[in-house]
Short mmCIF file of C-alpha atoms in Angstrom, two decimals:
data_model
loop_
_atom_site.label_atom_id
_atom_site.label_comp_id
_atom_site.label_asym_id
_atom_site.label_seq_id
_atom_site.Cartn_x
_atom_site.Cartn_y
_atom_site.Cartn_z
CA UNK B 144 95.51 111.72 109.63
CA UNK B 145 95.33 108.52 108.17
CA UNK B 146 99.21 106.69 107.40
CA UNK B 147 101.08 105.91 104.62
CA UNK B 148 101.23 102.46 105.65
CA UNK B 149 97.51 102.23 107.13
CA UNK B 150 95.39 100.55 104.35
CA UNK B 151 92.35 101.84 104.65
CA UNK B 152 91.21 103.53 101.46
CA UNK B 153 87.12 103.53 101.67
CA UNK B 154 84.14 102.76 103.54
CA UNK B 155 81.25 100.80 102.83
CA UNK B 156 78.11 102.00 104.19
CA UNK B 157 74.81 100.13 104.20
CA UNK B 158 72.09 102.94 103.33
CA UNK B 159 69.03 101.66 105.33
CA UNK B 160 69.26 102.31 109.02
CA UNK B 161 72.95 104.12 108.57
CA UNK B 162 72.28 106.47 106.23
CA UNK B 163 68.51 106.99 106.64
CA UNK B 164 66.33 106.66 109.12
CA UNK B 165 63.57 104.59 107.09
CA UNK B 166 63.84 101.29 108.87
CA UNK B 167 60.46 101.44 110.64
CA UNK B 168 58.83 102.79 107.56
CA UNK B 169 60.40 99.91 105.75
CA UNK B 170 58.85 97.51 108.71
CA UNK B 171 55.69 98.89 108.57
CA UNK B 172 55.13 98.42 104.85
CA UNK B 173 56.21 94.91 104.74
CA UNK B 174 54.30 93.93 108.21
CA UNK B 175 51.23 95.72 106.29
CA UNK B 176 51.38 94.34 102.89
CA UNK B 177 52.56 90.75 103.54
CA UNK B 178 49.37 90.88 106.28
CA UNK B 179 46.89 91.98 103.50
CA UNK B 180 48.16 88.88 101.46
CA UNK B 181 47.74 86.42 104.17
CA UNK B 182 51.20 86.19 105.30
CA UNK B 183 53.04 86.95 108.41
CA UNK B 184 56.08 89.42 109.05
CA UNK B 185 56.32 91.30 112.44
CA UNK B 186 57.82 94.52 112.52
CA UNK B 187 59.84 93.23 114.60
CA UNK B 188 60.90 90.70 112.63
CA UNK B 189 61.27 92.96 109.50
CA UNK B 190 64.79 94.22 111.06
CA UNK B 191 65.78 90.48 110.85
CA UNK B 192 65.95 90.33 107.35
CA UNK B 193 66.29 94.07 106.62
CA UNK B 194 69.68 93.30 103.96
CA UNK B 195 67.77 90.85 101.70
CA UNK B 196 66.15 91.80 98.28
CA UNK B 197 62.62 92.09 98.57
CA UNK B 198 61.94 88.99 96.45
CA UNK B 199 64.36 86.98 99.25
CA UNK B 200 62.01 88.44 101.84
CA UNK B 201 58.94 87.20 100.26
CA UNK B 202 60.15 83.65 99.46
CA UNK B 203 61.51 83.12 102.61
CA UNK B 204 58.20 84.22 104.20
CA UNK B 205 56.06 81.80 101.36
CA UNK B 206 58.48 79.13 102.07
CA UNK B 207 57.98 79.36 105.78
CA UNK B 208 53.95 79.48 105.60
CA UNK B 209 52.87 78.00 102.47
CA UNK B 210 55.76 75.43 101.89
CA UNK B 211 56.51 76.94 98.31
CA UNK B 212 58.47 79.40 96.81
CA UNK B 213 56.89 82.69 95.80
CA UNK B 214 55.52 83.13 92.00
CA UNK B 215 56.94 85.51 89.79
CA UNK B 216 53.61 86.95 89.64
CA UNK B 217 53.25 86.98 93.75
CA UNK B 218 57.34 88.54 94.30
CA UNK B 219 56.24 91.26 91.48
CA UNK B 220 52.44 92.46 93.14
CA UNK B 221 53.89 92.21 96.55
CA UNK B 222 56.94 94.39 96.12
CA UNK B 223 54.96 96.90 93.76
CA UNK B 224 52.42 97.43 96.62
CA UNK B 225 55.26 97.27 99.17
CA UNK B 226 56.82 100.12 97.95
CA UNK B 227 54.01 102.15 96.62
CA UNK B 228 52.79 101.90 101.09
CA UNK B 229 56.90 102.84 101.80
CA UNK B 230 56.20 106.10 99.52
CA UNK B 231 52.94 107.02 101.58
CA UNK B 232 55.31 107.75 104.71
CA UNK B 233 57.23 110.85 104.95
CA UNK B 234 60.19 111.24 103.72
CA UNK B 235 62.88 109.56 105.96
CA UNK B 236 65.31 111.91 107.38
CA UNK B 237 68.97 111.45 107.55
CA UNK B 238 70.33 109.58 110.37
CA UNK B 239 71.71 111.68 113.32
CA UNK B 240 75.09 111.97 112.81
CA UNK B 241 75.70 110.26 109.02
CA UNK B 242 76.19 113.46 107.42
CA UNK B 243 78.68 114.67 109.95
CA UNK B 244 80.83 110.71 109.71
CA UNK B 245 80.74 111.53 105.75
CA UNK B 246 82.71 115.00 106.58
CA UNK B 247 85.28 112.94 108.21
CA UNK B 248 85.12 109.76 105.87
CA UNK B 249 86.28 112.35 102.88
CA UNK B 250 88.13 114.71 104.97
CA UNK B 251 90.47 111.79 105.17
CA UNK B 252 90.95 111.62 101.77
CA UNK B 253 88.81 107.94 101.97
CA UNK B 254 86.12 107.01 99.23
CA UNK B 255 82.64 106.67 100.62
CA UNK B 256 80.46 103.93 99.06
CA UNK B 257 76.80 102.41 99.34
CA UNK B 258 75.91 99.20 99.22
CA UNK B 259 72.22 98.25 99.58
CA UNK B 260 69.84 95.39 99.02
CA UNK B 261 67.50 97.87 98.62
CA UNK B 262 65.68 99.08 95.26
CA UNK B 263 63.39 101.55 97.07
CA UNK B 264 64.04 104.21 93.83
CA UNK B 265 62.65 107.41 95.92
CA UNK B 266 65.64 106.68 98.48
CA UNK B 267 68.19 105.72 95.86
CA UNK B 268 67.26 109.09 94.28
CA UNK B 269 67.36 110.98 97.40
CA UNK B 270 71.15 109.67 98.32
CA UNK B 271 72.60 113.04 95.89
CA UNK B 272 70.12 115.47 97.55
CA UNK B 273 70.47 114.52 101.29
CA UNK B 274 74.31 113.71 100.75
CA UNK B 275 75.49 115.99 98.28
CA UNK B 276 78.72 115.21 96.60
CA UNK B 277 79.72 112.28 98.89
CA UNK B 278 78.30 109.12 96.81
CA UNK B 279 79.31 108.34 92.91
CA UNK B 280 75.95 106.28 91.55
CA UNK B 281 78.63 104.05 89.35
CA UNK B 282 80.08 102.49 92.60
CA UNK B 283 76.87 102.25 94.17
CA UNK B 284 75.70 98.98 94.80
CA UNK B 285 71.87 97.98 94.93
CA UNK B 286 69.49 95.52 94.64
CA UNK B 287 69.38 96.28 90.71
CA UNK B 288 73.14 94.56 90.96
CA UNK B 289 73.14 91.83 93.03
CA UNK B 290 71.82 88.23 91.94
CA UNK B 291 72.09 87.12 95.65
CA UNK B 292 71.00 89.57 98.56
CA UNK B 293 72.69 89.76 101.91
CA UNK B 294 73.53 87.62 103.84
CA UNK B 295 75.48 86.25 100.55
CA UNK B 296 78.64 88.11 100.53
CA UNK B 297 77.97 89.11 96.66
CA UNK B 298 76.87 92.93 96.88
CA UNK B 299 80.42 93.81 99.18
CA UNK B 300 82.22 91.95 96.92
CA UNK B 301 80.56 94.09 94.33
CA UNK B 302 81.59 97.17 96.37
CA UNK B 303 85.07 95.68 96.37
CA UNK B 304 85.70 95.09 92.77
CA UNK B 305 83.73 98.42 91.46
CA UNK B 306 86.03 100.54 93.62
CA UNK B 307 89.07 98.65 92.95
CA UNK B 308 89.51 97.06 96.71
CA UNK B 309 91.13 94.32 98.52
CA UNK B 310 89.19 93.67 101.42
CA UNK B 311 91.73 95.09 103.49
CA UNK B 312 91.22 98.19 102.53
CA UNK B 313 87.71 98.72 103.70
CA UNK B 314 85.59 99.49 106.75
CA UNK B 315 81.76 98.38 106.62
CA UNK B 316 79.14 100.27 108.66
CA UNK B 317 75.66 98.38 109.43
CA UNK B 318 72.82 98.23 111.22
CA UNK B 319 71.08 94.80 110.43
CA UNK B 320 72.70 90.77 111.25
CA UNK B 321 72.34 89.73 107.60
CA UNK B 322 74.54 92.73 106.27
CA UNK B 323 76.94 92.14 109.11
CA UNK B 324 77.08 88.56 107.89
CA UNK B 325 77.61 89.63 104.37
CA UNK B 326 80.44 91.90 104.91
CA UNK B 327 81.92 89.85 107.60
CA UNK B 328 82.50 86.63 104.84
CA UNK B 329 83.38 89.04 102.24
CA UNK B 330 86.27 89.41 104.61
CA UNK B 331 86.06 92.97 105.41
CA UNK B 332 86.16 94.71 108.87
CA UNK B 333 82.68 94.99 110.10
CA UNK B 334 81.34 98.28 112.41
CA UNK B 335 77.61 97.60 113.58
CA UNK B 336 75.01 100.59 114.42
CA UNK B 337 72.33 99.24 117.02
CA UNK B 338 69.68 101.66 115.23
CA UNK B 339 66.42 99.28 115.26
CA UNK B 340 65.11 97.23 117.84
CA UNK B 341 67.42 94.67 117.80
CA UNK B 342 69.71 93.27 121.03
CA UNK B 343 72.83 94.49 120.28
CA UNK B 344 74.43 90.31 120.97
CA UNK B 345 72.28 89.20 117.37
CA UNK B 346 74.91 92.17 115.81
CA UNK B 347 77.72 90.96 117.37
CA UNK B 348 76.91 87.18 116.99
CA UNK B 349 76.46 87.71 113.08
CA UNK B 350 79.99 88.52 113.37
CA UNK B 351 80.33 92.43 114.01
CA UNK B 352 84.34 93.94 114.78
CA UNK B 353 82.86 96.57 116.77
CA UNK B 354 79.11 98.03 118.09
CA UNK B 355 77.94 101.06 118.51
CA UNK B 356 75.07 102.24 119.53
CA UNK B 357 74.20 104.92 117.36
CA UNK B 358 75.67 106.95 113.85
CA UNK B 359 75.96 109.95 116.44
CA UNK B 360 78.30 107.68 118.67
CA UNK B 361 80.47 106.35 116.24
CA UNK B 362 81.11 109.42 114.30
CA UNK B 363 82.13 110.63 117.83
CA UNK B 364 84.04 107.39 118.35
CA UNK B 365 85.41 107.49 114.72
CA UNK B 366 89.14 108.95 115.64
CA UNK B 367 89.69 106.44 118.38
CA UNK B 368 88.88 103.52 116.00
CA UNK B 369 90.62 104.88 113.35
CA UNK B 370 93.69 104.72 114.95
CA UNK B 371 92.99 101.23 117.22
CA UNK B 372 92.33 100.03 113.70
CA UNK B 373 95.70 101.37 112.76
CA UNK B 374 97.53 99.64 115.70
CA UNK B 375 95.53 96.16 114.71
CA UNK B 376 97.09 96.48 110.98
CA UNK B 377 101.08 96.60 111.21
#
């Protein structure tokens, strides 16, 4: 089990694409709704910015096309409609093999925490239900918190100060390059998931400590990194 003089007290995981498997939803519902407003977001390109608030996505997209920030007015419609087309999927599953790295995670006596630049409500809600007991909402952190989205290191220093943390003593799991970015200036160790479509070298140039290539594979791989980790630290 974890040592007396190992540091590591919690882990931070992203909640989109680690936790859930609603990325392509998510993709789907931007690509659709920025479309039916004139502007243009792949799906592909959805995973690229997959970290940001949703009023970051659509003023970087109006900025891009139009030359001009996004209107109050235009960030409010867009996101309502956004997320009313996100609730027309099914519900998104849990991600093959979360559930099981949680079980370790607490078994270890470490705190698990979320922090998301998402304010999809239905998924926020859905955290208790599809992870019972693992996730207190007062350390959450969401876009309801955060002035600056990923890849601003705000919302893991958030994570940091609500759970009383030096960056030290964390472990950040994510699957997109702006969250990476985020948690990797926030100074904490990084772990990517390839879960999207991404090639794995965008997560590991936005600064990733270690890849793999699937929640499955690192809950497998979690022991072995635990303890490399360990090695790293004295």
């Amino acid at each position: 089990m974890i040592q007396q003089n190992f540091k590591l007290k919690a882990v931070l995981f992203d909640m989109d694409g680690v936790l859930f498997d609603s990325m392509p939803y998510h993709a789907s519902s931007w690509h659709k709704v920025m479309h039916a407003h004139g502007l243009n977001l792949s799906r592909e390109e959805a995973y690229l910015h997959e970290g940001r608030t949703g009023s970051g996505t659509i003023n970087l997209i109006c900025q891009r096309q139009l030359g001009r920030d996004a209107t109050p007015e235009e960030i409010k419609s867009i996101y309502k409609e956004k997320s009313r087309e996100f609730n027309t999927y099914p519900e998104a599953t849990r991600m093959p093999g979360a559930w099981e790295l949680l079980q370790k995670v607490k078994a270890a006596g470490l705190l698990p925490m979320v922090v998301t630049g998402s304010g999809q409500a239905s998924l926020l809600d859905r955290l208790e239900e599809n992870f019972p007991g693992m996730f207190r909402r007062e350390l959450m952190v969401t876009a309801f918190d955060v002035k600056h989205g990923k890849p601003n290191p705000e919302p893991y220093l958030m994570a940091l100060q609500k759970g009383g943390l030096n960056a030290d003593e964390a472990i950040v799991i994510e699957n997109a390059p702006l969250g990476i970015q985020a948690a990797v200036a926030a100074g904490i160790f990084t772990i990517a998931v390839n879960t999207g479509p991404l090639d794995d070298q965008v997560l590991l140039d936005a600064g990733a400590d270690a890849l793999f290539p699937s929640m499955q594979a690192l809950c497998d791989g979690w022991e072995e990194l635990i303890n490399n980790k360990k090695g790293h630290t004295h």
